[in-house]
Coordinates of C-alpha atoms in Angstrom, one line a residue:
X1 CA -0.1 -0.1 0.1
X2 CA 2.8 2.5 0.8
X3 CA 4.7 1.5 -2.3
X4 CA 1.5 2.4 -4.2
X5 CA 0.9 5.4 -2.7
X6 CA 4.6 6.3 -3.2
X7 CA 4.3 5.8 -6.7
X8 CA 1.0 7.4 -7.3
X9 CA 2.5 10.7 -5.3
X10 CA 5.5 10.3 -7.4
X11 CA 3.7 11.1 -10.8
X12 CA 1.8 13.8 -9.2
X13 CA 4.6 15.4 -7.8
X14 CA 6.6 15.1 -11.2
X15 CA 3.6 16.5 -13.0
X16 CA 3.8 19.4 -11.2
X17 CA 7.4 19.8 -10.9
X18 CA 7.3 20.0 -15.0
X19 CA 4.3 22.5 -14.8
X20 CA 6.2 24.8 -12.7
X21 CA 9.6 24.3 -14.6
X22 CA 8.3 24.8 -18.0
X23 CA 4.9 26.7 -17.4
X24 CA 6.0 29.0 -14.9
X25 CA 2.3 28.9 -13.2
X26 CA 0.3 26.3 -12.4
X27 CA -3.4 26.2 -12.0
X28 CA -5.0 23.7 -9.8
X29 CA -8.8 23.7 -9.5
X30 CA -10.2 20.9 -6.5
X31 CA -13.7 20.5 -5.9
X32 CA -14.7 18.4 -2.8
X33 CA -18.2 17.4 -2.5
X34 CA -19.3 16.5 0.9
X35 CA -22.0 14.0 1.5
X36 CA -24.6 13.4 4.5
X37 CA -23.1 10.3 5.4
X38 CA -20.0 12.0 6.5
X39 CA -18.2 10.9 3.2
X40 CA -16.5 13.4 0.6
X41 CA -15.3 13.1 -3.0
X42 CA -12.4 15.2 -4.1
X43 CA -12.0 15.8 -7.9
X44 CA -8.8 17.7 -8.8
X45 CA -7.8 18.9 -12.4
X46 CA -4.9 20.3 -13.5
X47 CA -4.3 21.8 -17.0
X48 CA -1.4 19.5 -18.9
X49 CA -2.0 20.6 -22.5
X50 CA 0.7 23.5 -22.6
X51 CA 2.9 21.2 -20.9
X52 CA 2.6 18.2 -22.9
X53 CA 3.0 20.5 -26.0
X54 CA 6.2 22.1 -24.8
X55 CA 7.9 18.9 -24.0
X56 CA 7.4 17.7 -27.2
X57 CA 8.7 20.8 -28.9
X58 CA 11.7 21.0 -26.6
X59 CA 12.6 17.2 -27.3
X60 CA 13.1 16.8 -23.6
X61 CA 14.3 13.2 -22.7
X62 CA 11.2 10.9 -22.1
X63 CA 11.3 8.3 -19.3
X64 CA 12.8 4.8 -20.0
X65 CA 10.4 2.6 -22.2
X66 CA 9.0 5.5 -23.6
X67 CA 11.6 7.0 -25.7
X68 CA 10.0 5.9 -29.1
X69 CA 6.6 7.6 -28.1
X70 CA 5.7 10.9 -26.7
X71 CA 4.7 12.8 -23.7
X72 CA 1.0 12.7 -24.0
X73 CA 1.1 8.9 -24.2
X74 CA 3.3 8.9 -21.1
X75 CA 0.9 11.3 -19.2
X76 CA -2.0 8.8 -20.6
X77 CA -0.6 5.8 -19.2
X78 CA 0.7 6.8 -15.7
X79 CA -2.7 8.8 -15.0
X80 CA -4.8 6.0 -16.5
X81 CA -2.9 3.3 -14.2
X82 CA -3.2 5.3 -11.1
X83 CA -6.1 3.2 -9.5
X84 CA -4.0 0.2 -9.8
X85 CA -1.0 1.9 -7.6
X86 CA -2.9 3.8 -5.5
X87 CA -6.6 2.1 -4.8
X88 CA -9.3 4.3 -4.3
X89 CA -7.8 6.9 -6.5
X90 CA -8.5 7.5 -10.0
X91 CA -7.2 9.6 -13.2
X92 CA -8.4 10.2 -16.6
X93 CA -7.0 12.7 -19.3
X94 CA -9.7 14.8 -21.1
X95 CA -9.0 17.5 -23.2
X96 CA -5.7 18.5 -22.0
X97 CA -6.7 18.1 -18.1
X98 CA -5.4 15.4 -15.8
X99 CA -8.4 14.8 -13.7
X100 CA -7.6 13.0 -10.4
X101 CA -10.6 11.5 -8.6
X102 CA -10.4 10.4 -4.8
X103 CA -12.5 10.0 -1.9
X104 CA -12.1 11.3 2.2
X105 CA -14.1 10.3 5.3
X106 CA -14.8 12.6 8.1
X107 CA -11.8 12.6 10.5
X108 CA -9.4 12.5 7.7
X109 CA -8.6 16.5 7.8
X110 CA -12.2 17.6 8.4
X111 CA -15.6 17.2 10.5
X112 CA -18.8 16.9 9.4
X113 CA -21.6 17.0 12.2
X114 CA -25.4 16.9 11.9
X115 CA -28.3 17.4 13.7
X116 CA -32.2 17.6 13.6
X117 CA -34.0 20.8 13.8
X118 CA -37.7 20.0 12.3
X119 CA -38.0 20.3 9.8
X120 CA -34.4 20.6 8.6
X121 CA -31.2 18.8 9.1
X122 CA -28.4 21.1 10.3
X123 CA -24.8 20.4 9.2
X124 CA -21.9 21.8 10.6
X125 CA -18.5 21.3 8.5
X126 CA -15.3 22.2 9.4
X127 CA -12.3 21.7 7.3
X128 CA -8.7 21.2 9.0
X129 CA -6.8 20.5 6.2
X130 CA -7.2 22.0 2.9
X131 CA -6.2 19.8 0.0
X132 CA -3.3 21.7 -1.1
X133 CA -0.2 19.5 -2.2
X134 CA 3.0 19.4 0.0
X135 CA 6.0 21.4 -1.9
X136 CA 9.0 19.9 0.0
X137 CA 11.9 18.8 -2.3
X138 CA 10.5 21.5 -5.2
X139 CA 13.4 23.8 -5.1
X140 CA 15.5 21.2 -6.8
X141 CA 12.6 21.3 -9.6
X142 CA 15.2 21.5 -12.1
X143 CA 16.9 18.4 -11.4
X144 CA 13.4 16.9 -11.2
X145 CA 13.7 15.8 -7.6
X146 CA 10.4 14.3 -6.6
X147 CA 8.9 14.5 -3.3
X148 CA 8.8 11.6 -0.7
X149 CA 5.3 12.8 0.0
X150 CA 2.7 14.7 -1.4
X151 CA 0.2 14.5 1.0
X152 CA -3.1 16.5 1.0
X153 CA -2.9 18.6 4.0
X154 CA -3.0 22.2 5.4
X155 CA 0.1 24.4 3.9
X156 CA 2.2 25.3 6.9
X157 CA 3.9 28.3 6.5
X158 CA 7.2 26.7 5.1
X159 CA 5.3 25.1 2.4
X160 CA 3.3 28.0 1.9
X161 CA 6.4 30.1 1.0
X162 CA 7.6 27.7 -1.4
X163 CA 3.9 27.3 -2.9
X164 CA 3.7 30.9 -3.6
X165 CA 7.4 31.2 -4.8
X166 CA 6.3 28.5 -7.3
X167 CA 3.4 30.8 -8.4
X168 CA 0.8 27.9 -8.1
X169 CA -3.0 28.9 -7.8
X170 CA -5.3 26.9 -6.0
X171 CA -9.0 27.1 -6.4
X172 CA -10.8 24.8 -3.9
X173 CA -14.8 24.6 -4.2
X174 CA -16.7 23.2 -1.8
X175 CA -20.2 21.9 -2.0
X176 CA -22.2 20.8 1.3
X177 CA -25.9 19.2 1.4
X178 CA -29.0 21.6 1.3
X179 CA -28.8 25.5 1.3
X180 CA -25.8 27.4 2.8
X181 CA -26.6 29.4 5.7
X182 CA -23.1 30.7 7.1
X183 CA -19.3 30.3 6.3
X184 CA -16.3 32.1 7.1
X185 CA -14.1 31.6 3.8
X186 CA -14.1 32.6 0.1
X187 CA -17.4 33.6 -1.6
X188 CA -20.8 31.8 -2.3
X189 CA -21.5 31.1 -6.2
X190 CA -24.0 28.7 -7.6
X191 CA -24.8 27.2 -4.6
X192 CA -21.1 26.3 -3.5
X193 CA -17.9 28.0 -1.4
X194 CA -15.3 29.0 -3.4
X195 CA -11.8 29.7 -1.5
X196 CA -8.6 30.7 -2.6
X197 CA -6.7 27.8 -0.9
X198 CA -3.2 29.2 -0.9
X199 CA -4.2 32.6 0.5
X200 CA -6.6 30.9 3.1
X201 CA -3.8 28.5 4.3
X202 CA -2.0 31.5 5.4
X203 CA -4.4 31.9 8.4
X204 CA -4.0 28.5 9.9
X205 CA -7.7 28.7 10.6
X206 CA -10.3 26.0 10.0
X207 CA -12.8 26.8 7.0
X208 CA -16.1 26.5 8.4
X209 CA -19.8 26.0 6.8
X210 CA -22.9 25.6 8.0
X211 CA -25.9 24.4 5.9
X212 CA -29.4 23.0 6.2
X213 CA -31.2 20.5 4.3
X214 CA -35.1 19.6 4.5
X215 CA -35.6 16.2 6.2
X216 CA -38.1 14.6 3.6
X217 CA -37.8 11.2 5.3
X218 CA -38.4 12.5 8.8
X219 CA -41.4 14.9 7.1
X220 CA -42.8 11.7 5.3
X221 CA -42.7 9.8 8.3
X222 CA -44.8 12.4 10.4
X223 CA -47.2 12.5 7.2
X224 CA -47.7 9.0 7.5
X225 CA -48.0 8.8 11.1
X226 CA -50.7 11.9 10.9
X227 CA -52.6 10.0 8.5
X228 CA -52.7 6.9 10.2
X229 CA -53.5 8.6 13.5
X230 CA -56.7 10.5 11.2
X231 CA -57.5 7.1 10.0
X232 CA -57.5 5.8 13.7
X233 CA -59.3 8.3 15.2
X234 CA -62.0 8.2 12.0
X235 CA -62.3 4.6 12.8
X236 CA -63.0 5.1 16.4
X237 CA -65.4 7.8 16.1
X238 CA -67.2 5.7 13.4
X239 CA -67.1 2.8 15.8
X240 CA -68.7 5.2 18.4
X241 CA -71.3 6.5 16.1
X242 CA -72.0 2.8 15.1
X243 CA -72.3 1.7 19.0
X244 CA -74.3 4.6 19.8
X245 CA -76.7 4.4 16.9
X246 CA -77.0 0.3 17.9
X247 CA -77.5 1.4 21.6
X248 CA -80.0 3.9 20.6
X249 CA -82.0 1.6 18.2
X250 CA -81.8 -1.2 21.0
X251 CA -82.8 1.2 23.6
X252 CA -85.7 2.0 21.2
X253 CA -87.0 -1.5 20.5
X254 CA -86.7 -2.3 24.1
X255 CA -89.0 0.9 24.7
X256 CA -91.3 -0.5 22.3
X257 CA -91.7 -4.0 23.6
X258 CA -92.1 -3.1 26.9
X259 CA -95.2 -0.4 25.8
X260 CA -96.4 -3.3 23.8
X261 CA -96.3 -5.5 26.7
X262 CA -97.9 -2.7 28.9
X263 CA -100.6 -2.3 26.5
X264 CA -101.3 -6.0 26.6
X265 CA -101.2 -6.0 30.0
X266 CA -104.1 -3.2 30.3
X267 CA -106.2 -5.2 27.8
X268 CA -105.8 -8.6 29.9
X269 CA -107.1 -6.5 32.9
X270 CA -109.9 -5.0 31.1
X271 CA -111.0 -8.6 30.1
X272 CA -110.8 -9.8 33.6
X273 CA -113.0 -7.1 34.7
X274 CA -115.7 -7.9 32.2
X275 CA -115.4 -11.6 33.1
X276 CA -116.0 -10.8 36.6
X277 CA -119.3 -8.7 36.0
X278 CA -120.3 -11.7 33.7
X279 CA -120.1 -14.2 36.7
X280 CA -122.2 -12.0 39.0
X281 CA -125.0 -11.9 36.2
X282 CA -127.7 -14.5 37.4
X283 CA -128.3 -16.8 34.7
X284 CA -131.8 -16.0 33.3
X285 CA -132.9 -13.7 35.8
X286 CA -134.1 -11.4 33.6
X287 CA -135.5 -13.9 31.3

């Protein structure tokens, strides 16, 4: 793993060294996209078209095994084989740009925390290490002395002076989940934060960004819960109404039966009185 990382870094270092030597100025553009799960994706672009053209025109000696080829082929091969030397890192050449794609996780130079504030999820990002390549060893760039390390970390003052002396311009774009609320570095544009990484590094201060995002999952859960509660209450009310109606009908029926029973008793008593009157009649008395 260490060997693979060294080889990957060596290629990147050599690329930067050549850019500085032949172009005099290096423009590096890094876009880091942060995700809610705490991971991030870092895409770094370095313009190499002018460098390759200059190397080919000058007849600068090619590395071993490429003497019968050209510099464009060399850089393409080195770029395309990056993932085999450094797992998790990918590189491809596109329209004169070397595009390097890698990932980071929270704790590796930054911290992304979140908490709920219904209906939003609030994210607080602190970037302690800006993806700025170390410049150690570039003082002997004319001899192509490749640095032993090219870690992405915040530039200290020693590295910073070398970076500035080399004329490197490093634009760092930050994308966070949701809507940006607060930030302490750079400018906001197109929903992102754009920072001059070299200038900011001299402050030795963490970049902080606060954002918020609608928690659709929580909103959906509450909406479903509200619907279920409504249906439950509706069911209970319907059951109560049905039970009330049933008892009312039952009470009315009992009342009707009781009234009918009382009516039958009244008729029975009347019949009994009539029968009693007939008993005291003397048969044939009026005949």
